[in-house]
């Protein structure tokens, strides 16, 4: 199972998908693309918890993706 952890002001949300399900992958990819368009940054994390890297495209085979909103100054 793939997992997206979406950080936010109102708490964190999770979205999970089965990489073998085109419908679930499509839904997760649409969520990913929407959040990236809103200014979120995405990072992949390896399944063993080892540090991952920033990503620019949705990877349905990623073990976990963390999405972090843009930090706004004020």
PDB file of C-alpha atoms in Angstrom:
ATOM      1  CA  UNK A   1       0.000   0.000   0.000  1.00  0.00           C
ATOM      2  CA  UNK A   2       1.101   3.525  -0.763  1.00  0.00           C
ATOM      3  CA  UNK A   3       0.521   6.283   1.756  1.00  0.00           C
ATOM      4  CA  UNK A   4       0.388  10.061   1.482  1.00  0.00           C
ATOM      5  CA  UNK A   5       0.699  12.046   4.698  1.00  0.00           C
ATOM      6  CA  UNK A   6      -0.692  15.536   4.149  1.00  0.00           C
ATOM      7  CA  UNK A   7       0.421  18.071   6.754  1.00  0.00           C
ATOM      8  CA  UNK A   8      -1.915  20.945   7.560  1.00  0.00           C
ATOM      9  CA  UNK A   9      -3.038  23.532  10.090  1.00  0.00           C
ATOM     10  CA  UNK A  10      -6.038  21.437  11.114  1.00  0.00           C
ATOM     11  CA  UNK A  11      -3.931  18.325  11.619  1.00  0.00           C
ATOM     12  CA  UNK A  12      -2.463  15.699   9.375  1.00  0.00           C
ATOM     13  CA  UNK A  13      -4.509  13.653   6.926  1.00  0.00           C
ATOM     14  CA  UNK A  14      -3.650  10.360   5.268  1.00  0.00           C
ATOM     15  CA  UNK A  15      -4.573   8.998   1.891  1.00  0.00           C
ATOM     16  CA  UNK A  16      -3.744   5.418   0.992  1.00  0.00           C
ATOM     17  CA  UNK A  17      -3.804   3.598  -2.322  1.00  0.00           C
ATOM     18  CA  UNK A  18      -3.140   0.168  -3.744  1.00  0.00           C
ATOM     19  CA  UNK A  19      -0.467   0.492  -6.472  1.00  0.00           C
ATOM     20  CA  UNK A  20      -2.213  -2.342  -8.345  1.00  0.00           C
ATOM     21  CA  UNK A  21      -5.526  -0.421  -8.531  1.00  0.00           C
ATOM     22  CA  UNK A  22      -5.695   2.096 -11.396  1.00  0.00           C
ATOM     23  CA  UNK A  23      -8.683   3.838  -9.779  1.00  0.00           C
ATOM     24  CA  UNK A  24      -6.934   4.287  -6.413  1.00  0.00           C
ATOM     25  CA  UNK A  25      -3.701   5.401  -8.110  1.00  0.00           C
ATOM     26  CA  UNK A  26      -5.663   7.916 -10.205  1.00  0.00           C
ATOM     27  CA  UNK A  27      -7.375   9.352  -7.135  1.00  0.00           C
ATOM     28  CA  UNK A  28      -4.104   9.644  -5.208  1.00  0.00           C
ATOM     29  CA  UNK A  29      -2.353  11.231  -8.208  1.00  0.00           C
ATOM     30  CA  UNK A  30      -5.153  13.802  -8.579  1.00  0.00           C
ATOM     31  CA  UNK A  31      -4.835  14.708  -4.883  1.00  0.00           C
ATOM     32  CA  UNK A  32      -1.049  14.968  -5.229  1.00  0.00           C
ATOM     33  CA  UNK A  33      -1.281  17.200  -8.317  1.00  0.00           C
ATOM     34  CA  UNK A  34      -3.870  19.473  -6.668  1.00  0.00           C
ATOM     35  CA  UNK A  35      -1.721  19.953  -3.572  1.00  0.00           C
ATOM     36  CA  UNK A  36       1.434  20.613  -5.618  1.00  0.00           C
ATOM     37  CA  UNK A  37      -0.516  23.265  -7.573  1.00  0.00           C
ATOM     38  CA  UNK A  38      -1.463  24.831  -4.210  1.00  0.00           C
ATOM     39  CA  UNK A  39       2.229  25.144  -3.334  1.00  0.00           C
ATOM     40  CA  UNK A  40       2.835  22.002  -1.268  1.00  0.00           C
ATOM     41  CA  UNK A  41       6.244  20.320  -1.405  1.00  0.00           C
ATOM     42  CA  UNK A  42       6.441  16.529  -1.657  1.00  0.00           C
ATOM     43  CA  UNK A  43       9.018  14.175  -0.175  1.00  0.00           C
ATOM     44  CA  UNK A  44       9.303  10.421  -0.558  1.00  0.00           C
ATOM     45  CA  UNK A  45      10.278   8.388   2.478  1.00  0.00           C
ATOM     46  CA  UNK A  46      11.617   4.867   2.221  1.00  0.00           C
ATOM     47  CA  UNK A  47       9.569   2.071   3.771  1.00  0.00           C
ATOM     48  CA  UNK A  48      12.227   1.433   6.415  1.00  0.00           C
ATOM     49  CA  UNK A  49      11.956   5.072   7.552  1.00  0.00           C
ATOM     50  CA  UNK A  50      15.293   6.022   6.024  1.00  0.00           C
ATOM     51  CA  UNK A  51      15.510   9.598   4.762  1.00  0.00           C
ATOM     52  CA  UNK A  52      14.081  10.036   1.295  1.00  0.00           C
ATOM     53  CA  UNK A  53      14.178  12.959  -1.111  1.00  0.00           C
ATOM     54  CA  UNK A  54      12.053  15.732  -2.547  1.00  0.00           C
ATOM     55  CA  UNK A  55      10.006  14.590  -5.535  1.00  0.00           C
ATOM     56  CA  UNK A  56       8.429  16.495  -8.419  1.00  0.00           C
ATOM     57  CA  UNK A  57       6.115  13.791  -9.766  1.00  0.00           C
ATOM     58  CA  UNK A  58       3.697  11.345  -8.174  1.00  0.00           C
ATOM     59  CA  UNK A  59       5.196   7.864  -7.809  1.00  0.00           C
ATOM     60  CA  UNK A  60       2.524   5.204  -7.221  1.00  0.00           C
ATOM     61  CA  UNK A  61       5.217   2.765  -6.070  1.00  0.00           C
ATOM     62  CA  UNK A  62       6.584   5.084  -3.374  1.00  0.00           C
ATOM     63  CA  UNK A  63       6.121   3.595   0.059  1.00  0.00           C
ATOM     64  CA  UNK A  64       5.213   6.926   1.633  1.00  0.00           C
ATOM     65  CA  UNK A  65       4.898  10.492   0.384  1.00  0.00           C
ATOM     66  CA  UNK A  66       4.811  13.432   2.786  1.00  0.00           C
ATOM     67  CA  UNK A  67       3.235  16.664   1.554  1.00  0.00           C
ATOM     68  CA  UNK A  68       4.081  19.871   3.406  1.00  0.00           C
ATOM     69  CA  UNK A  69       2.330  23.205   2.781  1.00  0.00           C
ATOM     70  CA  UNK A  70       4.339  26.245   1.767  1.00  0.00           C
ATOM     71  CA  UNK A  71       5.473  28.342   4.715  1.00  0.00           C
ATOM     72  CA  UNK A  72       4.204  31.902   4.520  1.00  0.00           C
ATOM     73  CA  UNK A  73       5.950  34.791   6.175  1.00  0.00           C
ATOM     74  CA  UNK A  74       4.146  37.673   7.668  1.00  0.00           C
TER      75      UNK A  74
END
